[in-house]
Coordinates of C-alpha atoms in Angstrom, one line a residue:
M1 CA -12.1 -32.1 104.8
E2 CA -10.6 -28.9 103.5
H3 CA -11.4 -25.3 104.5
K4 CA -10.5 -22.4 102.2
A5 CA -10.2 -19.0 103.9
K6 CA -10.4 -15.7 102.0
N7 CA -7.5 -14.2 104.0
P8 CA -5.6 -17.0 105.6
I9 CA -2.9 -16.2 108.2
V10 CA -2.1 -19.9 108.7
S11 CA -2.4 -22.7 106.1
L12 CA -1.7 -26.4 106.6
R13 CA -1.2 -28.4 103.4
D14 CA -1.3 -32.2 103.3
I15 CA 0.2 -32.5 106.8
Y16 CA 1.2 -36.1 107.7
V17 CA 2.6 -37.1 111.1
E18 CA 3.2 -40.6 112.6
F19 CA 4.9 -41.7 115.8
D20 CA 6.1 -45.3 116.2
S21 CA 4.3 -46.4 113.0
E22 CA 1.0 -44.9 114.3
V23 CA -0.6 -42.2 112.1
I24 CA -1.3 -39.1 114.2
L25 CA -2.3 -36.7 111.4
N26 CA -3.4 -38.2 108.1
H27 CA -2.8 -35.6 105.3
I28 CA -4.9 -32.8 106.8
N29 CA -5.5 -29.5 105.1
L30 CA -6.7 -26.4 107.0
D31 CA -6.8 -22.6 106.4
I32 CA -7.2 -20.3 109.4
E33 CA -8.6 -16.8 108.7
D34 CA -6.8 -13.7 110.1
K35 CA -8.3 -12.3 113.3
E36 CA -10.7 -15.2 113.9
F37 CA -11.2 -17.4 116.9
V38 CA -10.7 -21.0 115.8
T39 CA -11.3 -23.9 118.0
I40 CA -9.8 -27.4 117.2
L41 CA -12.1 -29.8 118.9
G42 CA -11.9 -33.6 119.4
P43 CA -11.5 -36.5 121.8
S44 CA -8.1 -37.4 123.3
G45 CA -5.7 -38.8 120.8
C46 CA -7.4 -37.3 117.7
G47 CA -4.4 -35.1 116.7
K48 CA -5.5 -31.7 117.8
T49 CA -2.5 -30.8 120.1
T50 CA -0.1 -32.2 117.4
T51 CA -1.7 -29.8 114.9
L52 CA -1.1 -26.9 117.4
R53 CA 2.5 -27.9 117.9
I54 CA 3.1 -28.0 114.2
I55 CA 1.7 -24.5 113.8
G56 CA 3.9 -23.3 116.7
G57 CA 7.0 -24.9 115.3
F58 CA 7.5 -27.3 118.2
L59 CA 7.1 -30.3 115.9
S60 CA 7.9 -30.8 112.2
P61 CA 5.5 -32.8 110.0
D62 CA 6.8 -35.9 108.3
S63 CA 5.4 -34.5 105.1
G64 CA 3.3 -31.5 104.1
D65 CA 3.8 -27.7 104.4
V66 CA 3.0 -25.0 106.9
F67 CA 2.4 -21.5 105.6
F68 CA 2.2 -18.2 107.6
E69 CA 0.9 -15.3 105.6
N70 CA 1.5 -17.3 102.4
K71 CA 5.2 -18.0 103.3
R72 CA 6.4 -21.5 103.9
I73 CA 7.7 -21.7 107.5
N74 CA 8.5 -25.5 107.9
D75 CA 12.1 -24.6 108.7
V76 CA 11.5 -21.5 110.9
P77 CA 12.1 -22.2 114.6
P78 CA 9.4 -21.4 117.2
H79 CA 11.0 -18.2 118.5
K80 CA 11.2 -16.7 115.0
R81 CA 7.5 -17.3 114.2
N82 CA 5.1 -14.5 115.0
V83 CA 3.2 -16.9 117.3
N84 CA 2.9 -17.3 121.1
T85 CA 1.5 -20.2 123.1
V86 CA -0.6 -20.4 126.3
F87 CA -0.3 -23.8 128.0
Q88 CA -2.8 -25.5 130.3
K89 CA -0.3 -25.2 133.2
Y90 CA 0.4 -21.5 132.4
S91 CA 4.2 -21.9 132.9
L92 CA 4.5 -18.6 134.9
F93 CA 7.8 -17.7 136.6
P94 CA 7.0 -18.1 140.4
H95 CA 9.9 -15.9 141.4
L96 CA 8.7 -12.9 139.3
N97 CA 5.7 -10.7 140.1
V98 CA 2.8 -10.1 137.7
F99 CA 4.5 -7.1 135.9
D100 CA 7.8 -9.0 135.3
N101 CA 6.0 -12.1 134.1
V102 CA 4.1 -10.1 131.5
A103 CA 7.2 -8.1 130.6
F104 CA 9.5 -11.1 130.2
G105 CA 9.2 -11.4 126.4
L106 CA 9.6 -7.7 125.9
K107 CA 12.9 -7.7 127.9
L108 CA 14.2 -10.5 125.8
K109 CA 13.6 -8.3 122.7
K110 CA 15.5 -5.5 124.3
V111 CA 12.5 -3.1 124.3
S112 CA 13.0 0.1 126.2
K113 CA 11.9 0.4 129.8
K114 CA 9.4 3.1 128.9
E115 CA 7.8 1.1 126.1
I116 CA 7.7 -2.1 128.4
K117 CA 5.9 -0.1 131.1
E118 CA 3.3 1.2 128.6
K119 CA 2.7 -2.1 126.9
V120 CA 2.4 -4.1 130.1
Q121 CA 0.0 -1.7 131.7
K122 CA -2.1 -1.6 128.6
M123 CA -2.2 -5.4 128.4
L124 CA -3.0 -5.8 132.2
A125 CA -5.9 -3.4 131.7
I126 CA -7.2 -5.5 128.8
V127 CA -7.1 -8.7 130.9
D128 CA -8.7 -6.9 133.9
L129 CA -5.6 -7.1 136.1
K130 CA -4.8 -3.4 136.5
G131 CA -3.3 -2.7 139.9
Y132 CA -1.9 -6.2 140.2
E133 CA 1.6 -5.3 138.8
K134 CA 3.5 -6.0 142.1
R135 CA 1.5 -9.0 143.2
S136 CA 3.2 -12.4 143.4
V137 CA 1.8 -14.8 140.8
S138 CA 1.8 -17.5 143.5
K139 CA -0.8 -15.4 145.4
L140 CA -3.2 -15.2 142.5
S141 CA -6.3 -17.4 141.8
G142 CA -6.3 -19.9 138.9
G143 CA -8.3 -17.5 136.8
Q144 CA -5.9 -14.6 137.5
Q145 CA -2.9 -16.7 136.7
Q146 CA -4.6 -17.7 133.4
R147 CA -5.0 -14.0 132.6
V148 CA -1.3 -13.3 133.4
A149 CA -0.3 -16.1 131.0
I150 CA -2.6 -14.6 128.3
A151 CA -1.2 -11.1 128.8
R152 CA 2.3 -12.4 128.5
A153 CA 1.4 -14.1 125.3
L154 CA -0.3 -11.0 123.8
V155 CA 2.1 -8.3 125.0
C156 CA 4.6 -8.9 122.2
D157 CA 1.9 -8.4 119.6
P158 CA 1.9 -11.8 118.0
K159 CA -0.2 -12.4 114.9
V160 CA -1.4 -15.7 116.3
V161 CA -1.9 -17.0 119.8
L162 CA -2.1 -20.8 120.4
L163 CA -4.0 -22.0 123.4
D164 CA -3.6 -25.6 124.4
E165 CA -6.6 -26.5 126.7
P166 CA -5.8 -23.4 128.9
L167 CA -9.0 -23.7 131.0
G168 CA -8.6 -27.3 131.8
A169 CA -7.2 -26.7 135.3
L170 CA -10.0 -24.3 136.4
D171 CA -13.2 -25.2 138.3
L172 CA -16.5 -25.3 136.3
K173 CA -17.8 -21.8 137.3
L174 CA -14.4 -20.1 136.8
R175 CA -14.0 -21.9 133.4
K176 CA -17.4 -20.6 132.2
N177 CA -16.4 -17.0 133.2
M178 CA -13.0 -17.3 131.5
Q179 CA -14.7 -18.6 128.3
Q180 CA -16.4 -15.2 127.9
E181 CA -13.4 -13.3 129.0
L182 CA -11.2 -15.0 126.4
K183 CA -13.6 -14.2 123.6
E184 CA -13.7 -10.5 124.8
I185 CA -9.9 -10.4 124.9
Q186 CA -9.6 -11.8 121.4
Q187 CA -12.1 -9.3 120.1
K188 CA -10.3 -6.4 121.8
T189 CA -6.9 -7.3 120.5
R190 CA -8.1 -8.5 117.1
T191 CA -5.5 -11.3 117.3
T192 CA -6.0 -14.7 115.7
F193 CA -6.7 -17.3 118.5
I194 CA -6.2 -21.0 117.8
Y195 CA -7.7 -22.9 120.7
V196 CA -7.5 -26.6 121.4
T197 CA -10.1 -28.3 123.6
H198 CA -12.1 -31.5 124.0
D199 CA -14.9 -29.5 125.7
Q200 CA -17.8 -29.0 123.2
E201 CA -19.4 -26.2 125.2
E202 CA -16.1 -24.2 125.1
A203 CA -16.0 -24.6 121.3
L204 CA -19.6 -23.6 120.8
T205 CA -19.4 -20.6 123.2
M206 CA -16.2 -18.9 122.0
S207 CA -15.5 -19.8 118.4
D208 CA -16.0 -18.1 115.1
T209 CA -15.0 -21.4 113.4
V210 CA -14.9 -25.0 114.9
V211 CA -12.6 -27.7 113.5
V212 CA -13.8 -31.1 114.6
M213 CA -11.1 -33.8 114.5
N214 CA -11.1 -37.5 115.0
N215 CA -8.5 -40.2 114.4
G216 CA -6.0 -37.9 112.7
V217 CA -8.4 -36.4 110.2
I218 CA -10.7 -33.3 110.1
E219 CA -14.3 -34.4 110.1
Q220 CA -16.0 -31.0 109.7
I221 CA -15.2 -27.3 109.7
G222 CA -17.8 -24.6 110.2
T223 CA -19.5 -22.1 112.5
P224 CA -20.8 -23.4 115.8
T225 CA -24.3 -23.2 114.4
D226 CA -23.4 -25.2 111.3
I227 CA -21.6 -27.8 113.3
Y228 CA -24.5 -28.3 115.7
N229 CA -27.4 -28.1 113.3
E230 CA -25.8 -29.7 110.2
P231 CA -23.3 -32.3 111.4
V232 CA -21.7 -34.2 108.5
N233 CA -21.8 -37.6 110.2
A234 CA -22.8 -39.5 113.3
F235 CA -19.4 -38.8 115.0
V236 CA -19.8 -35.0 114.8
A237 CA -23.5 -35.2 115.8
D238 CA -22.6 -37.4 118.8
F239 CA -19.5 -35.3 119.9
I240 CA -21.2 -31.9 119.6
G241 CA -24.0 -31.7 122.1
E242 CA -26.6 -34.4 122.8
A243 CA -28.3 -36.2 120.0
N244 CA -30.6 -39.1 119.2
I245 CA -28.7 -41.1 116.5
L246 CA -30.8 -43.8 115.0
N247 CA -30.4 -46.3 112.2
G248 CA -32.7 -45.6 109.3
V249 CA -33.3 -46.4 105.7
M250 CA -33.7 -43.7 103.1
L251 CA -36.7 -44.9 101.1
D252 CA -36.5 -42.1 98.5
D253 CA -36.0 -38.3 98.5
C254 CA -37.6 -36.8 101.6
R255 CA -38.8 -40.2 102.9
V256 CA -37.0 -42.1 105.6
K257 CA -37.9 -45.2 107.7
I258 CA -37.1 -45.1 111.4
L259 CA -38.1 -47.8 113.9
G260 CA -40.5 -49.3 111.3
K261 CA -42.2 -45.9 110.6
E262 CA -42.0 -44.0 107.4
I263 CA -41.7 -40.3 108.0
E264 CA -41.1 -37.1 106.0
C265 CA -37.7 -35.3 106.0
V266 CA -36.1 -32.7 103.8
D267 CA -33.0 -34.5 102.6
K268 CA -32.4 -35.7 99.0
G269 CA -29.9 -37.5 96.9
F270 CA -29.2 -40.5 99.1
G271 CA -30.8 -43.0 96.7
K272 CA -33.5 -45.5 97.3
N273 CA -33.5 -48.1 100.2
V274 CA -30.1 -46.9 101.4
P275 CA -29.1 -47.4 105.1
V276 CA -28.4 -44.1 106.8
D277 CA -27.9 -42.5 110.1
V278 CA -30.7 -40.3 111.4
V279 CA -29.9 -37.5 113.9
I280 CA -32.6 -35.8 115.9
R281 CA -31.7 -33.3 118.7
P282 CA -33.5 -33.8 122.0
E283 CA -34.9 -30.3 121.9
D284 CA -36.5 -31.0 118.5
V285 CA -38.7 -33.9 119.8
E286 CA -42.2 -32.5 120.5
V287 CA -44.3 -34.2 123.1
V288 CA -47.8 -34.4 121.6
P289 CA -51.1 -36.2 122.2
I290 CA -50.8 -39.9 121.2
E291 CA -53.3 -39.5 118.3
Q292 CA -51.1 -36.9 116.7
A293 CA -47.8 -38.8 117.3
Q294 CA -45.4 -40.3 114.8
F295 CA -43.9 -42.4 117.6
T296 CA -45.1 -43.4 121.1
G297 CA -43.0 -44.4 124.0
V298 CA -42.9 -44.9 127.8
V299 CA -41.0 -42.4 130.0
C300 CA -38.5 -44.3 132.1
D301 CA -36.5 -41.4 133.6
A302 CA -36.9 -37.6 134.0
V303 CA -34.2 -35.2 135.4
F304 CA -34.6 -31.5 136.0
K305 CA -31.7 -29.7 134.3
G306 CA -32.5 -26.1 135.3
V307 CA -33.9 -24.8 132.0
H308 CA -35.6 -28.0 130.9
Y309 CA -36.4 -31.5 131.9
E310 CA -34.4 -34.3 130.3
M311 CA -36.5 -37.4 129.8
T312 CA -35.5 -40.8 128.6
V313 CA -38.2 -42.5 126.6
V314 CA -38.2 -46.1 125.3
C315 CA -39.8 -46.6 121.9
N316 CA -39.7 -50.0 120.2
N317 CA -36.8 -51.0 122.6
C318 CA -34.9 -47.9 121.5
Q319 CA -34.0 -45.1 124.0
W320 CA -34.8 -41.5 123.0
L321 CA -33.6 -38.4 124.8
I322 CA -36.1 -35.5 125.0
H323 CA -35.7 -32.0 126.4
S324 CA -38.9 -30.3 127.4
T325 CA -40.0 -27.5 129.7
V326 CA -42.9 -29.8 130.8
C327 CA -42.1 -33.0 132.7
Q328 CA -44.0 -36.1 131.8
P329 CA -44.5 -38.7 134.7
V330 CA -42.2 -41.7 134.8
G331 CA -44.1 -44.7 133.5
S332 CA -46.5 -42.7 131.4
E333 CA -47.0 -43.3 127.6
I334 CA -46.4 -40.2 125.5
G335 CA -46.6 -39.2 121.9
M336 CA -43.6 -37.9 120.0
R337 CA -43.3 -35.9 116.8
V338 CA -40.5 -34.3 114.8
T339 CA -40.9 -31.8 112.0
P340 CA -39.2 -32.8 108.7
F341 CA -36.7 -29.8 109.0
N342 CA -35.4 -31.1 112.3
I343 CA -34.5 -34.6 111.0
Q344 CA -30.9 -34.7 109.8
I345 CA -29.9 -37.6 107.4
M346 CA -26.3 -38.6 106.9
N347 CA -24.3 -41.3 105.3
K348 CA -23.2 -44.2 107.5
M349 CA -19.6 -43.9 108.8
F350 CA -19.1 -47.6 108.0
P351 CA -19.6 -48.5 104.3
T352 CA -21.5 -51.7 104.8
A353 CA -24.1 -53.1 107.2
N354 CA -21.8 -56.1 108.0
N355 CA -18.1 -56.9 108.2
E356 CA -17.3 -58.3 104.7
F357 CA -13.8 -59.8 104.2
S358 CA -11.9 -62.7 102.6
A359 CA -9.7 -65.3 104.5
K360 CA -7.9 -68.4 103.4
V361 CA -8.3 -71.8 105.2
V362 CA -4.9 -72.6 106.5
S363 CA -5.9 -76.0 108.1
S364 CA -9.1 -78.0 108.4
S365 CA -10.4 -81.2 110.1
K366 CA -13.4 -82.9 108.6
E367 CA -13.7 -85.2 111.6
D368 CA -13.9 -82.3 114.1
N369 CA -15.8 -80.1 111.6
T370 CA -13.4 -77.2 112.2
I371 CA -11.2 -75.0 110.2
K372 CA -8.5 -72.4 110.9
I373 CA -8.4 -69.3 108.8
D374 CA -5.8 -66.6 108.4
I375 CA -6.8 -63.1 109.4
E376 CA -4.0 -60.6 109.2
G377 CA -1.4 -63.2 109.9
N378 CA -3.3 -64.7 112.8
S379 CA -4.6 -68.3 112.7
V380 CA -8.2 -68.2 114.0
E381 CA -10.2 -71.3 114.7
V382 CA -13.8 -71.6 113.4
S383 CA -16.0 -74.4 114.7
G384 CA -18.9 -76.0 112.9
Q385 CA -17.5 -75.4 109.4
Y386 CA -15.5 -77.5 107.0
F387 CA -13.7 -76.4 103.9
E388 CA -10.6 -77.9 102.3
E389 CA -7.2 -76.4 103.2
G390 CA -6.3 -73.6 100.8
T391 CA -10.0 -72.6 100.2
V392 CA -10.5 -68.8 100.1
L393 CA -13.7 -67.8 101.8
D394 CA -15.7 -64.6 101.4
I395 CA -17.1 -64.0 105.0
V396 CA -20.0 -61.9 106.1
L397 CA -20.0 -61.2 109.8
P398 CA -22.7 -59.0 111.4
P399 CA -21.7 -56.3 114.0
D400 CA -22.9 -58.5 116.9
G401 CA -20.4 -61.2 115.8
L402 CA -17.5 -59.2 117.2
H403 CA -16.7 -58.4 120.9
I404 CA -13.9 -57.0 123.0
A405 CA -12.0 -59.9 124.5
G406 CA -12.5 -59.5 128.3
D407 CA -9.6 -61.7 129.2
G408 CA -7.2 -59.7 127.1
N409 CA -6.5 -62.5 124.6
G410 CA -8.3 -61.9 121.3
D411 CA -8.2 -63.2 117.8
L412 CA -6.8 -59.8 116.9
N413 CA -4.9 -57.8 119.5
D414 CA -4.1 -54.0 119.6
V415 CA -7.1 -53.0 117.5
Y416 CA -7.7 -49.3 117.5
I417 CA -11.1 -48.0 118.7
E418 CA -12.0 -45.2 116.3
S419 CA -15.5 -44.2 117.4
V420 CA -18.2 -45.2 119.8
I421 CA -21.7 -44.0 119.1
W422 CA -24.8 -44.8 121.1
K423 CA -27.7 -45.8 118.7
G424 CA -30.5 -46.0 121.2
E425 CA -30.3 -49.8 121.5
H426 CA -26.5 -50.4 121.6
N427 CA -23.2 -48.8 121.0
E428 CA -22.0 -48.9 117.4
I429 CA -18.2 -49.2 117.5
I430 CA -15.9 -48.7 114.6
L431 CA -12.4 -50.4 115.0
E432 CA -9.3 -50.3 112.9
S433 CA -6.8 -53.2 112.7
D434 CA -3.7 -53.4 110.5
E435 CA -5.5 -54.1 107.2
R436 CA -9.1 -53.0 107.6
K437 CA -11.9 -51.5 109.6
W438 CA -14.5 -53.4 111.6
I439 CA -18.0 -52.6 112.9
M440 CA -19.2 -53.9 116.2
Q441 CA -22.3 -53.7 118.4
S442 CA -21.9 -53.6 122.2
D443 CA -23.9 -52.6 125.3
Q444 CA -20.6 -51.7 126.9
D445 CA -18.9 -48.3 126.7
E446 CA -15.4 -48.3 125.3
Q447 CA -12.8 -45.6 125.3
V448 CA -12.2 -43.9 122.0
A449 CA -8.5 -43.7 120.8
T450 CA -7.4 -46.7 122.8
Y451 CA -6.5 -50.2 121.8
A452 CA -8.3 -53.4 122.6
P453 CA -8.2 -57.1 121.7
I454 CA -11.2 -58.4 119.7
S455 CA -12.6 -61.9 119.2
F456 CA -14.9 -63.2 116.5
D457 CA -18.2 -65.2 117.0
F458 CA -18.3 -67.1 113.7
T459 CA -21.5 -68.9 114.6
K460 CA -23.2 -65.7 113.3
A461 CA -21.2 -65.5 110.1
V462 CA -22.0 -66.7 106.6
F463 CA -19.3 -68.3 104.5
F464 CA -19.0 -68.2 100.7
P465 CA -16.2 -70.4 99.2
K466 CA -14.6 -68.9 96.1
P467 CA -14.2 -71.0 93.1
V468 CA -10.8 -72.7 92.9
G469 CA -8.2 -70.5 91.2
E470 CA -9.7 -67.1 92.2
G471 CA -7.2 -66.7 95.0
D472 CA -7.2 -64.5 98.0
N473 CA -8.3 -60.9 97.1
R474 CA -8.1 -59.4 100.5

């Protein structure tokens, strides 16, 4: 995913970073427009803070280039870049008062006392701390300390301010207030803000541009409205706001099949009879009389959320989430309808419906009707099958033929959990091992960006022996 800006102040080109043989950033490209508020959003471990550190000069990429105002700055140290950073823990000096904390950078630059006083007072007025000059920072609230840190970052007139989850330590109400204040400060100062968070609401509330990251790559770049209304894949749809993400089949242009029903949509170009992901936002599901409905379901839960009711409705064993200003009684049957424009169709994140791979038989027993196959250097036993040693098998294993090994001992260990998406009936989990990706179904939630052992249930697999001489084409 590449984003070309008209007037970029920061450009990342083919940035690659790995730590301990683990890829953190996988050849990302990004342009950041001058004077815009950009939020880099994603789950823990996706690479967003690493991206910020590379822009700030605190980390050098293994390969790729960093440009600032069209000049390559890979070798420029942090203190010589026209960039300042605001950290989550603020890093204020407890022995200095508010004025001296804000003035610290100016004093290092040998600015005159008169100019320091003018700049600090102007900046404190912008962050609404006028009159707090002599106050000890230890006596300030969390929100006030945050504003001191922002004032200190801005007072030296940097072209870019980096903000690494700066609101993470604040309580919910104060965090919401600070979201609006940060946006107002950015607009007043006309400084480029690059903000890192895992909080979707922060990204949608404050940003001109949102960069959604996952697993070391950029999934999508766009305005908050674009990201919410036109997600490029199920991960973005799931991560930004709430969504019903369903398995579907694109029958033809503008015709999709969901839960056995053919309905109209507006998307084209997917082909015929192609498996797709279908995204429907909860607020886009209309509750209608059953005779007018595309789908019917039973309300199994209803919670008042202040502005609307959030209802869970079960339709054909699949859970739907609906937001409505009118609450339907739990246990009642309701009709549901979605207009074609509100149905988003996207390609599947996993290229095939099943796990398809090849493996060689490393040993076999005709008497026991078992074989052992080699999967990424691991010998895995398969019961109920017999093929001669040396046979290469093409194997088709459905998603429910994989599971996380609860005892910690799997057929493959240390497999990376790339994404976990609820599909109404189960979680669809994409994993990555040393040589390939896997797709798994599970009723359990798993933590994205962590590692887990997986085991195979080969009773659900189909085996196709290759003709002798074709070899192992894994």
